[in-house]
Amino acid sequence: MANEGETKEVNQNITEIRVWSLKNFLTSVFAFLIIIVIFLMITIVLNLNLLFLTMVACFFIVVYSIMLFFLLEPRVVREVNTTARTTVEKPVIKEVFVDKPVQVVHEVEKKIYIMNENKDKLKEKKKLIIPKYNFIGSSQALTYHKRSCRMSKLIKKKYKILDNDEAYFIKRNFKPCEICILKTKKV
């Protein structure tokens, strides 16, 4: 799907890193300790001079390095980074303005005739007489509020006590609301 004028450049960077597996690390440490113990036993038992001691030490170092090579299993990790660049020539776009005709909205008046009138709809409904009390109290929190207080609207129906007289709540040891009743006016 190449467009006209599209060019691609691909660069690859390859890096190789040697990674040692540390699965058998404890085994290699124990092998090192065993080789040191064997070397010390040979030096104590055989009483060798300095030249032979260095030769035995070199031998054990070579043996241990070969063991390490196989125990730690070196692996080569190859990392390939590829970067691709693409250049695309954009086509030239011409803008053409077309005048759209404007539609004019005309309002048309229509007369509506009602043929059948429902007499049921014309009757006024009876207005319900719902008593409104000046004070609302909570039997759960034992506090009372004015009807307009926002806290009185949060009281559940089962805990609501309604009355027009504040003395009713004072007799029953209700506490007044701090927001609506004990509110002090700021000057």
Short mmCIF file of N, CA and C in Angstrom, two decimals:
data_model
loop_
_atom_site.label_atom_id
_atom_site.label_comp_id
_atom_site.label_asym_id
_atom_site.label_seq_id
_atom_site.Cartn_x
_atom_site.Cartn_y
_atom_site.Cartn_z
N MET A 1 0.82 -1.19 0.00
CA MET A 1 0.00 0.00 0.00
C MET A 1 0.86 1.25 0.00
N ALA A 2 1.77 1.31 -0.84
CA ALA A 2 2.67 2.45 -0.89
C ALA A 2 2.07 3.53 -1.76
N ASN A 3 2.01 4.75 -1.26
CA ASN A 3 1.54 5.89 -2.02
C ASN A 3 2.70 6.43 -2.84
N GLU A 4 2.34 7.30 -3.78
CA GLU A 4 3.40 7.93 -4.56
C GLU A 4 4.21 8.85 -3.68
N GLY A 5 5.52 8.80 -3.83
CA GLY A 5 6.39 9.67 -3.06
C GLY A 5 6.75 9.12 -1.69
N GLU A 6 6.38 7.89 -1.38
CA GLU A 6 6.67 7.32 -0.06
C GLU A 6 8.03 6.62 -0.10
N THR A 7 8.87 6.91 0.89
CA THR A 7 10.18 6.25 0.99
C THR A 7 10.31 5.66 2.37
N LYS A 8 11.05 4.53 2.46
CA LYS A 8 11.25 3.87 3.75
C LYS A 8 12.73 3.69 4.01
N GLU A 9 13.13 3.93 5.24
CA GLU A 9 14.50 3.68 5.69
C GLU A 9 14.42 2.81 6.94
N VAL A 10 15.17 1.71 6.95
CA VAL A 10 15.17 0.81 8.10
C VAL A 10 16.60 0.69 8.62
N ASN A 11 16.79 0.99 9.90
CA ASN A 11 18.10 0.86 10.55
C ASN A 11 17.99 -0.21 11.63
N GLN A 12 19.00 -1.10 11.68
CA GLN A 12 19.01 -2.13 12.71
C GLN A 12 20.28 -2.03 13.52
N ASN A 13 20.13 -2.02 14.84
CA ASN A 13 21.26 -2.06 15.76
C ASN A 13 21.19 -3.38 16.51
N ILE A 14 22.25 -4.19 16.40
CA ILE A 14 22.28 -5.48 17.07
C ILE A 14 23.33 -5.42 18.17
N THR A 15 22.90 -5.73 19.41
CA THR A 15 23.84 -5.77 20.53
C THR A 15 23.75 -7.15 21.17
N GLU A 16 24.92 -7.71 21.50
CA GLU A 16 24.97 -9.02 22.13
C GLU A 16 25.51 -8.86 23.55
N ILE A 17 24.81 -9.44 24.51
CA ILE A 17 25.19 -9.33 25.92
C ILE A 17 25.30 -10.74 26.48
N ARG A 18 26.38 -10.99 27.24
CA ARG A 18 26.54 -12.28 27.89
C ARG A 18 25.85 -12.24 29.24
N VAL A 19 25.00 -13.21 29.48
CA VAL A 19 24.26 -13.28 30.74
C VAL A 19 24.58 -14.61 31.40
N TRP A 20 24.93 -14.53 32.69
CA TRP A 20 25.25 -15.75 33.45
C TRP A 20 24.01 -16.18 34.21
N SER A 21 23.70 -17.47 34.10
CA SER A 21 22.57 -18.03 34.83
C SER A 21 22.99 -18.28 36.27
N LEU A 22 22.24 -17.79 37.22
CA LEU A 22 22.59 -17.93 38.63
C LEU A 22 21.75 -19.02 39.31
N LYS A 23 21.32 -20.03 38.53
CA LYS A 23 20.53 -21.11 39.11
C LYS A 23 21.37 -21.96 40.05
N ASN A 24 22.62 -22.22 39.68
CA ASN A 24 23.49 -23.10 40.47
C ASN A 24 24.52 -22.31 41.26
N PHE A 25 24.15 -21.13 41.72
CA PHE A 25 25.09 -20.28 42.45
C PHE A 25 25.52 -20.92 43.77
N LEU A 26 24.57 -21.45 44.52
CA LEU A 26 24.91 -22.09 45.80
C LEU A 26 25.80 -23.30 45.60
N THR A 27 25.56 -24.05 44.53
CA THR A 27 26.41 -25.22 44.24
C THR A 27 27.84 -24.79 43.97
N SER A 28 28.01 -23.68 43.25
CA SER A 28 29.36 -23.20 42.96
C SER A 28 30.06 -22.72 44.23
N VAL A 29 29.32 -22.12 45.16
CA VAL A 29 29.91 -21.67 46.42
C VAL A 29 30.35 -22.87 47.25
N PHE A 30 29.50 -23.91 47.32
CA PHE A 30 29.89 -25.13 48.06
C PHE A 30 31.10 -25.80 47.43
N ALA A 31 31.17 -25.82 46.08
CA ALA A 31 32.33 -26.41 45.40
C ALA A 31 33.59 -25.63 45.74
N PHE A 32 33.49 -24.31 45.82
CA PHE A 32 34.65 -23.48 46.18
C PHE A 32 35.12 -23.81 47.59
N LEU A 33 34.19 -23.94 48.52
CA LEU A 33 34.56 -24.27 49.90
C LEU A 33 35.20 -25.65 50.00
N ILE A 34 34.70 -26.62 49.25
CA ILE A 34 35.27 -27.97 49.25
C ILE A 34 36.68 -27.95 48.69
N ILE A 35 36.91 -27.19 47.61
CA ILE A 35 38.26 -27.10 47.02
C ILE A 35 39.22 -26.46 48.00
N ILE A 36 38.78 -25.43 48.74
CA ILE A 36 39.67 -24.80 49.73
C ILE A 36 40.01 -25.79 50.84
N VAL A 37 39.03 -26.57 51.30
CA VAL A 37 39.29 -27.57 52.36
C VAL A 37 40.28 -28.62 51.86
N ILE A 38 40.10 -29.09 50.62
CA ILE A 38 41.02 -30.09 50.06
C ILE A 38 42.42 -29.51 49.94
N PHE A 39 42.52 -28.25 49.49
CA PHE A 39 43.84 -27.61 49.35
C PHE A 39 44.53 -27.49 50.71
N LEU A 40 43.78 -27.09 51.74
CA LEU A 40 44.37 -26.97 53.08
C LEU A 40 44.81 -28.33 53.62
N MET A 41 44.02 -29.37 53.36
CA MET A 41 44.40 -30.71 53.83
C MET A 41 45.67 -31.20 53.15
N ILE A 42 45.80 -30.91 51.84
CA ILE A 42 47.01 -31.32 51.10
C ILE A 42 48.23 -30.59 51.65
N THR A 43 48.09 -29.28 51.92
CA THR A 43 49.24 -28.53 52.44
C THR A 43 49.65 -29.02 53.82
N ILE A 44 48.68 -29.39 54.66
CA ILE A 44 49.01 -29.84 56.03
C ILE A 44 49.59 -31.26 56.01
N VAL A 45 48.98 -32.16 55.23
CA VAL A 45 49.39 -33.57 55.24
C VAL A 45 50.72 -33.78 54.52
N LEU A 46 50.90 -33.18 53.34
CA LEU A 46 52.09 -33.47 52.53
C LEU A 46 53.28 -32.56 52.84
N ASN A 47 53.12 -31.47 53.49
CA ASN A 47 54.20 -30.51 53.80
C ASN A 47 55.02 -30.16 52.56
N LEU A 48 54.37 -29.63 51.54
CA LEU A 48 55.04 -29.29 50.28
C LEU A 48 55.74 -27.94 50.40
N ASN A 49 56.78 -27.75 49.54
CA ASN A 49 57.45 -26.45 49.55
C ASN A 49 56.62 -25.44 48.75
N LEU A 50 57.10 -24.21 48.68
CA LEU A 50 56.34 -23.10 48.09
C LEU A 50 56.06 -23.32 46.61
N LEU A 51 56.98 -23.89 45.86
CA LEU A 51 56.80 -24.10 44.42
C LEU A 51 55.67 -25.09 44.16
N PHE A 52 55.68 -26.21 44.88
CA PHE A 52 54.63 -27.21 44.68
C PHE A 52 53.27 -26.69 45.18
N LEU A 53 53.28 -25.88 46.23
CA LEU A 53 52.01 -25.31 46.72
C LEU A 53 51.37 -24.40 45.67
N THR A 54 52.17 -23.58 45.00
CA THR A 54 51.63 -22.69 43.96
C THR A 54 51.12 -23.51 42.78
N MET A 55 51.82 -24.61 42.44
CA MET A 55 51.37 -25.46 41.33
C MET A 55 50.03 -26.12 41.67
N VAL A 56 49.88 -26.61 42.90
CA VAL A 56 48.62 -27.24 43.32
C VAL A 56 47.50 -26.19 43.35
N ALA A 57 47.80 -24.98 43.82
CA ALA A 57 46.81 -23.90 43.86
C ALA A 57 46.35 -23.54 42.44
N CYS A 58 47.30 -23.44 41.49
CA CYS A 58 46.95 -23.14 40.10
C CYS A 58 46.07 -24.25 39.52
N PHE A 59 46.40 -25.51 39.84
CA PHE A 59 45.61 -26.64 39.36
C PHE A 59 44.17 -26.53 39.87
N PHE A 60 44.02 -26.26 41.16
CA PHE A 60 42.66 -26.15 41.73
C PHE A 60 41.90 -24.94 41.15
N ILE A 61 42.61 -23.86 40.87
CA ILE A 61 41.96 -22.68 40.27
C ILE A 61 41.44 -23.01 38.88
N VAL A 62 42.24 -23.73 38.09
CA VAL A 62 41.83 -24.12 36.73
C VAL A 62 40.62 -25.05 36.81
N VAL A 63 40.66 -26.04 37.71
CA VAL A 63 39.55 -26.98 37.85
C VAL A 63 38.28 -26.24 38.28
N TYR A 64 38.41 -25.30 39.21
CA TYR A 64 37.25 -24.55 39.69
C TYR A 64 36.68 -23.65 38.59
N SER A 65 37.52 -23.02 37.79
CA SER A 65 37.02 -22.15 36.72
C SER A 65 36.29 -22.96 35.66
N ILE A 66 36.76 -24.18 35.37
CA ILE A 66 36.05 -25.04 34.41
C ILE A 66 34.69 -25.45 34.99
N MET A 67 34.66 -25.78 36.28
CA MET A 67 33.39 -26.13 36.94
C MET A 67 32.41 -24.95 36.91
N LEU A 68 32.93 -23.74 37.16
CA LEU A 68 32.07 -22.55 37.14
C LEU A 68 31.46 -22.32 35.76
N PHE A 69 32.26 -22.54 34.72
CA PHE A 69 31.78 -22.32 33.36
C PHE A 69 30.57 -23.21 33.08
N PHE A 70 30.63 -24.46 33.51
CA PHE A 70 29.51 -25.37 33.26
C PHE A 70 28.36 -25.17 34.26
N LEU A 71 28.66 -24.75 35.47
CA LEU A 71 27.60 -24.54 36.46
C LEU A 71 26.77 -23.30 36.16
N LEU A 72 27.43 -22.22 35.80
CA LEU A 72 26.72 -20.95 35.61
C LEU A 72 26.14 -20.78 34.21
N GLU A 73 26.51 -21.63 33.26
CA GLU A 73 25.95 -21.65 31.90
C GLU A 73 25.84 -20.26 31.27
N PRO A 74 26.89 -19.74 30.70
CA PRO A 74 26.79 -18.41 30.08
C PRO A 74 25.93 -18.47 28.82
N ARG A 75 25.08 -17.48 28.65
CA ARG A 75 24.22 -17.40 27.48
C ARG A 75 24.41 -16.04 26.82
N VAL A 76 24.18 -16.00 25.52
CA VAL A 76 24.31 -14.76 24.77
C VAL A 76 22.89 -14.28 24.45
N VAL A 77 22.60 -13.07 24.89
CA VAL A 77 21.30 -12.46 24.60
C VAL A 77 21.52 -11.44 23.50
N ARG A 78 20.78 -11.61 22.44
CA ARG A 78 20.92 -10.72 21.29
C ARG A 78 19.74 -9.75 21.29
N GLU A 79 20.04 -8.47 21.25
CA GLU A 79 19.02 -7.43 21.27
C GLU A 79 19.06 -6.70 19.94
N VAL A 80 17.92 -6.71 19.23
CA VAL A 80 17.85 -6.08 17.91
C VAL A 80 16.91 -4.88 18.01
N ASN A 81 17.43 -3.69 17.74
CA ASN A 81 16.62 -2.47 17.72
C ASN A 81 16.47 -2.03 16.27
N THR A 82 15.23 -1.95 15.82
CA THR A 82 14.98 -1.51 14.45
C THR A 82 14.22 -0.19 14.49
N THR A 83 14.66 0.72 13.66
CA THR A 83 13.97 1.99 13.52
C THR A 83 13.61 2.16 12.05
N ALA A 84 12.38 2.51 11.80
CA ALA A 84 11.92 2.68 10.43
C ALA A 84 11.42 4.11 10.25
N ARG A 85 11.81 4.69 9.17
CA ARG A 85 11.35 6.04 8.83
C ARG A 85 10.59 5.98 7.52
N THR A 86 9.46 6.62 7.51
CA THR A 86 8.69 6.71 6.27
C THR A 86 8.39 8.17 6.00
N THR A 87 8.56 8.57 4.79
CA THR A 87 8.22 9.94 4.40
C THR A 87 7.14 9.85 3.32
N VAL A 88 6.09 10.59 3.52
CA VAL A 88 4.97 10.58 2.59
C VAL A 88 4.71 12.01 2.15
N GLU A 89 4.60 12.17 0.87
CA GLU A 89 4.25 13.49 0.36
C GLU A 89 2.74 13.64 0.43
N LYS A 90 2.30 14.72 1.05
CA LYS A 90 0.87 14.94 1.18
C LYS A 90 0.32 15.52 -0.12
N PRO A 91 -0.84 15.04 -0.52
CA PRO A 91 -1.43 15.61 -1.74
C PRO A 91 -1.97 17.02 -1.45
N VAL A 92 -1.97 17.84 -2.46
CA VAL A 92 -2.46 19.21 -2.33
C VAL A 92 -3.99 19.17 -2.37
N ILE A 93 -4.61 19.76 -1.37
CA ILE A 93 -6.07 19.77 -1.29
C ILE A 93 -6.55 21.19 -1.56
N LYS A 94 -7.47 21.29 -2.50
CA LYS A 94 -8.04 22.58 -2.84
C LYS A 94 -9.37 22.73 -2.13
N GLU A 95 -9.57 23.85 -1.50
CA GLU A 95 -10.84 24.11 -0.84
C GLU A 95 -11.74 24.90 -1.78
N VAL A 96 -12.92 24.35 -1.99
CA VAL A 96 -13.89 25.01 -2.86
C VAL A 96 -15.10 25.38 -2.00
N PHE A 97 -15.44 26.64 -2.02
CA PHE A 97 -16.59 27.11 -1.25
C PHE A 97 -17.82 27.14 -2.15
N VAL A 98 -18.87 26.48 -1.68
CA VAL A 98 -20.12 26.44 -2.43
C VAL A 98 -21.16 27.17 -1.59
N ASP A 99 -21.83 28.09 -2.21
CA ASP A 99 -22.88 28.83 -1.52
C ASP A 99 -24.14 27.96 -1.45
N LYS A 100 -24.62 27.75 -0.22
CA LYS A 100 -25.84 26.99 -0.03
C LYS A 100 -27.00 27.98 0.06
N PRO A 101 -28.08 27.64 -0.58
CA PRO A 101 -29.23 28.56 -0.49
C PRO A 101 -29.82 28.53 0.92
N VAL A 102 -30.18 29.69 1.42
CA VAL A 102 -30.74 29.82 2.75
C VAL A 102 -32.25 29.62 2.67
N GLN A 103 -32.74 28.73 3.52
CA GLN A 103 -34.18 28.48 3.53
C GLN A 103 -34.86 29.44 4.50
N VAL A 104 -35.92 30.05 4.05
CA VAL A 104 -36.67 30.99 4.87
C VAL A 104 -37.84 30.23 5.49
N VAL A 105 -37.99 30.36 6.80
CA VAL A 105 -39.06 29.67 7.50
C VAL A 105 -40.26 30.62 7.61
N HIS A 106 -41.38 30.14 7.13
CA HIS A 106 -42.62 30.93 7.20
C HIS A 106 -43.51 30.33 8.27
N GLU A 107 -44.08 31.18 9.11
CA GLU A 107 -45.01 30.71 10.12
C GLU A 107 -46.42 30.74 9.56
N VAL A 108 -47.10 29.62 9.75
CA VAL A 108 -48.47 29.51 9.26
C VAL A 108 -49.38 29.34 10.47
N GLU A 109 -50.41 30.16 10.56
CA GLU A 109 -51.34 30.07 11.67
C GLU A 109 -52.47 29.13 11.29
N LYS A 110 -52.73 28.17 12.19
CA LYS A 110 -53.83 27.24 11.95
C LYS A 110 -54.79 27.34 13.13
N LYS A 111 -56.03 27.29 12.82
CA LYS A 111 -57.04 27.33 13.87
C LYS A 111 -57.38 25.89 14.24
N ILE A 112 -57.52 25.67 15.55
CA ILE A 112 -57.86 24.34 16.04
C ILE A 112 -59.25 24.41 16.64
N TYR A 113 -60.09 23.49 16.22
CA TYR A 113 -61.45 23.42 16.73
C TYR A 113 -61.59 22.19 17.60
N ILE A 114 -62.15 22.38 18.81
CA ILE A 114 -62.40 21.27 19.72
C ILE A 114 -63.86 20.88 19.58
N MET A 115 -64.06 19.64 19.16
CA MET A 115 -65.42 19.19 18.91
C MET A 115 -66.08 18.65 20.18
N ASN A 116 -65.39 17.77 20.88
CA ASN A 116 -65.96 17.16 22.08
C ASN A 116 -65.20 17.65 23.30
N GLU A 117 -65.93 18.19 24.22
CA GLU A 117 -65.31 18.63 25.46
C GLU A 117 -65.61 17.61 26.53
N ASN A 118 -64.60 17.22 27.24
CA ASN A 118 -64.81 16.30 28.35
C ASN A 118 -65.18 17.10 29.58
N LYS A 119 -66.34 16.77 30.13
CA LYS A 119 -66.80 17.48 31.31
C LYS A 119 -66.05 17.04 32.56
N ASP A 120 -65.48 15.82 32.50
CA ASP A 120 -64.75 15.32 33.65
C ASP A 120 -63.48 16.14 33.90
N LYS A 121 -62.86 16.56 32.82
CA LYS A 121 -61.61 17.31 32.96
C LYS A 121 -61.85 18.72 33.49
N LEU A 122 -63.02 19.24 33.23
CA LEU A 122 -63.30 20.60 33.64
C LEU A 122 -63.60 20.70 35.13
N LYS A 123 -64.01 19.60 35.76
CA LYS A 123 -64.32 19.65 37.18
C LYS A 123 -63.05 19.82 37.98
N GLU A 124 -63.14 20.65 38.97
CA GLU A 124 -61.97 20.88 39.81
C GLU A 124 -61.85 19.76 40.83
N LYS A 125 -60.63 19.40 41.08
CA LYS A 125 -60.38 18.35 42.07
C LYS A 125 -60.43 18.96 43.45
N LYS A 126 -60.82 18.13 44.41
CA LYS A 126 -60.86 18.59 45.78
C LYS A 126 -59.44 18.75 46.29
N LYS A 127 -59.23 19.82 46.98
CA LYS A 127 -57.91 20.08 47.52
C LYS A 127 -57.76 19.32 48.83
N LEU A 128 -56.65 18.59 48.96
CA LEU A 128 -56.39 17.85 50.17
C LEU A 128 -55.92 18.79 51.27
N ILE A 129 -56.45 18.57 52.44
CA ILE A 129 -56.05 19.40 53.58
C ILE A 129 -54.98 18.63 54.34
N ILE A 130 -53.75 19.05 54.17
CA ILE A 130 -52.64 18.41 54.85
C ILE A 130 -52.18 19.36 55.94
N PRO A 131 -52.23 18.91 57.20
CA PRO A 131 -51.82 19.82 58.28
C PRO A 131 -50.31 20.07 58.25
N LYS A 132 -49.93 21.32 58.50
CA LYS A 132 -48.52 21.67 58.55
C LYS A 132 -48.20 22.09 59.97
N TYR A 133 -47.20 21.44 60.53
CA TYR A 133 -46.81 21.70 61.91
C TYR A 133 -45.59 22.61 61.95
N ASN A 134 -45.51 23.41 63.01
CA ASN A 134 -44.40 24.35 63.14
C ASN A 134 -43.10 23.68 63.56
N PHE A 135 -43.19 22.60 64.32
CA PHE A 135 -41.99 21.93 64.84
C PHE A 135 -42.04 20.44 64.50
N ILE A 136 -40.85 19.92 64.20
CA ILE A 136 -40.70 18.49 63.90
C ILE A 136 -39.60 17.95 64.80
N GLY A 137 -39.87 16.84 65.49
CA GLY A 137 -38.89 16.25 66.40
C GLY A 137 -38.50 14.85 65.95
N SER A 138 -37.35 14.40 66.43
CA SER A 138 -36.87 13.06 66.14
C SER A 138 -36.84 12.24 67.42
N SER A 139 -37.58 11.11 67.42
CA SER A 139 -37.59 10.26 68.62
C SER A 139 -36.29 9.48 68.76
N GLN A 140 -35.53 9.40 67.72
CA GLN A 140 -34.26 8.67 67.77
C GLN A 140 -33.16 9.54 68.38
N ALA A 141 -33.00 10.77 67.89
CA ALA A 141 -31.94 11.66 68.36
C ALA A 141 -32.40 12.58 69.48
N LEU A 142 -33.71 12.62 69.75
CA LEU A 142 -34.30 13.48 70.77
C LEU A 142 -33.94 14.96 70.56
N THR A 143 -34.08 15.41 69.32
CA THR A 143 -33.90 16.83 68.99
C THR A 143 -35.14 17.30 68.23
N TYR A 144 -35.44 18.61 68.32
CA TYR A 144 -36.57 19.15 67.57
C TYR A 144 -36.09 20.33 66.73
N HIS A 145 -36.78 20.51 65.58
CA HIS A 145 -36.40 21.51 64.59
C HIS A 145 -37.62 22.31 64.17
N LYS A 146 -37.37 23.45 63.53
CA LYS A 146 -38.45 24.17 62.88
C LYS A 146 -38.78 23.44 61.58
N ARG A 147 -39.96 23.71 61.05
CA ARG A 147 -40.40 23.02 59.84
C ARG A 147 -39.49 23.36 58.64
N SER A 148 -38.92 24.57 58.63
CA SER A 148 -38.11 25.00 57.50
C SER A 148 -36.65 24.54 57.59
N CYS A 149 -36.26 23.92 58.69
CA CYS A 149 -34.86 23.50 58.88
C CYS A 149 -34.51 22.36 57.93
N ARG A 150 -33.32 22.41 57.38
CA ARG A 150 -32.91 21.37 56.43
C ARG A 150 -32.69 20.03 57.13
N MET A 151 -32.38 20.06 58.43
CA MET A 151 -32.16 18.81 59.17
C MET A 151 -33.49 18.09 59.43
N SER A 152 -34.59 18.85 59.51
CA SER A 152 -35.88 18.22 59.78
C SER A 152 -36.34 17.39 58.59
N LYS A 153 -35.86 17.71 57.40
CA LYS A 153 -36.25 16.97 56.21
C LYS A 153 -35.52 15.65 56.10
N LEU A 154 -34.48 15.46 56.90
CA LEU A 154 -33.70 14.22 56.86
C LEU A 154 -34.21 13.16 57.84
N ILE A 155 -35.17 13.51 58.68
CA ILE A 155 -35.69 12.57 59.67
C ILE A 155 -36.62 11.57 58.98
N LYS A 156 -36.44 10.28 59.26
CA LYS A 156 -37.28 9.24 58.67
C LYS A 156 -38.67 9.29 59.29
N LYS A 157 -39.68 8.76 58.56
CA LYS A 157 -41.07 8.82 59.00
C LYS A 157 -41.29 8.13 60.33
N LYS A 158 -40.61 7.00 60.54
CA LYS A 158 -40.88 6.24 61.76
C LYS A 158 -40.34 6.93 63.00
N TYR A 159 -39.41 7.90 62.85
CA TYR A 159 -38.86 8.62 63.99
C TYR A 159 -39.44 10.04 64.12
N LYS A 160 -40.35 10.47 63.22
CA LYS A 160 -40.88 11.84 63.21
C LYS A 160 -41.97 12.03 64.26
N ILE A 161 -41.87 13.14 64.96
CA ILE A 161 -42.93 13.56 65.89
C ILE A 161 -43.28 15.00 65.51
N LEU A 162 -44.56 15.27 65.25
CA LEU A 162 -45.00 16.57 64.76
C LEU A 162 -45.86 17.26 65.82
N ASP A 163 -45.64 18.59 65.97
CA ASP A 163 -46.47 19.36 66.90
C ASP A 163 -46.29 20.84 66.59
N ASN A 164 -47.34 21.64 66.94
CA ASN A 164 -47.28 23.08 66.72
C ASN A 164 -46.66 23.83 67.89
N ASP A 165 -46.53 23.19 69.02
CA ASP A 165 -46.09 23.86 70.24
C ASP A 165 -44.67 23.43 70.60
N GLU A 166 -43.82 24.41 70.87
CA GLU A 166 -42.44 24.11 71.25
C GLU A 166 -42.38 23.55 72.67
N ALA A 167 -43.34 23.91 73.50
CA ALA A 167 -43.36 23.45 74.89
C ALA A 167 -43.56 21.93 74.96
N TYR A 168 -44.23 21.35 73.98
CA TYR A 168 -44.44 19.90 73.93
C TYR A 168 -43.09 19.17 73.92
N PHE A 169 -42.15 19.69 73.12
CA PHE A 169 -40.84 19.04 73.01
C PHE A 169 -39.97 19.33 74.24
N ILE A 170 -40.11 20.52 74.82
CA ILE A 170 -39.33 20.87 76.01
C ILE A 170 -39.75 19.99 77.19
N LYS A 171 -41.07 19.70 77.31
CA LYS A 171 -41.56 18.84 78.39
C LYS A 171 -40.95 17.44 78.30
N ARG A 172 -40.77 16.95 77.09
CA ARG A 172 -40.28 15.59 76.90
C ARG A 172 -38.75 15.54 76.76
N ASN A 173 -38.08 16.56 77.23
CA ASN A 173 -36.60 16.65 77.29
C ASN A 173 -35.93 16.51 75.92
N PHE A 174 -36.52 17.11 74.90
CA PHE A 174 -35.89 17.15 73.58
C PHE A 174 -34.90 18.31 73.56
N LYS A 175 -33.81 18.15 72.84
CA LYS A 175 -32.83 19.23 72.71
C LYS A 175 -33.18 20.06 71.48
N PRO A 176 -33.00 21.39 71.54
CA PRO A 176 -33.28 22.21 70.36
C PRO A 176 -32.16 22.06 69.32
N CYS A 177 -32.50 22.24 68.07
CA CYS A 177 -31.53 22.14 66.98
C CYS A 177 -30.57 23.33 67.05
N GLU A 178 -29.29 23.06 66.82
CA GLU A 178 -28.28 24.12 66.88
C GLU A 178 -28.32 25.01 65.64
N ILE A 179 -28.86 24.51 64.57
CA ILE A 179 -28.86 25.26 63.31
C ILE A 179 -30.04 26.21 63.20
N CYS A 180 -31.26 25.70 63.49
CA CYS A 180 -32.43 26.54 63.24
C CYS A 180 -32.96 27.25 64.49
N ILE A 181 -32.82 26.66 65.67
CA ILE A 181 -33.42 27.27 66.87
C ILE A 181 -32.40 28.06 67.67
N LEU A 182 -31.22 27.52 67.87
CA LEU A 182 -30.20 28.21 68.67
C LEU A 182 -29.30 29.11 67.84
N LYS A 183 -29.67 29.34 66.60
CA LYS A 183 -28.85 30.15 65.71
C LYS A 183 -28.81 31.60 66.19
N THR A 184 -27.59 32.16 66.27
CA THR A 184 -27.44 33.56 66.69
C THR A 184 -27.26 34.43 65.45
N LYS A 185 -27.84 35.60 65.50
CA LYS A 185 -27.74 36.50 64.36
C LYS A 185 -26.42 37.25 64.41
N LYS A 186 -25.76 37.33 63.26
CA LYS A 186 -24.50 38.06 63.17
C LYS A 186 -24.79 39.50 62.79
N VAL A 187 -24.10 40.44 63.43
CA VAL A 187 -24.34 41.86 63.17
C VAL A 187 -23.31 42.35 62.20
#
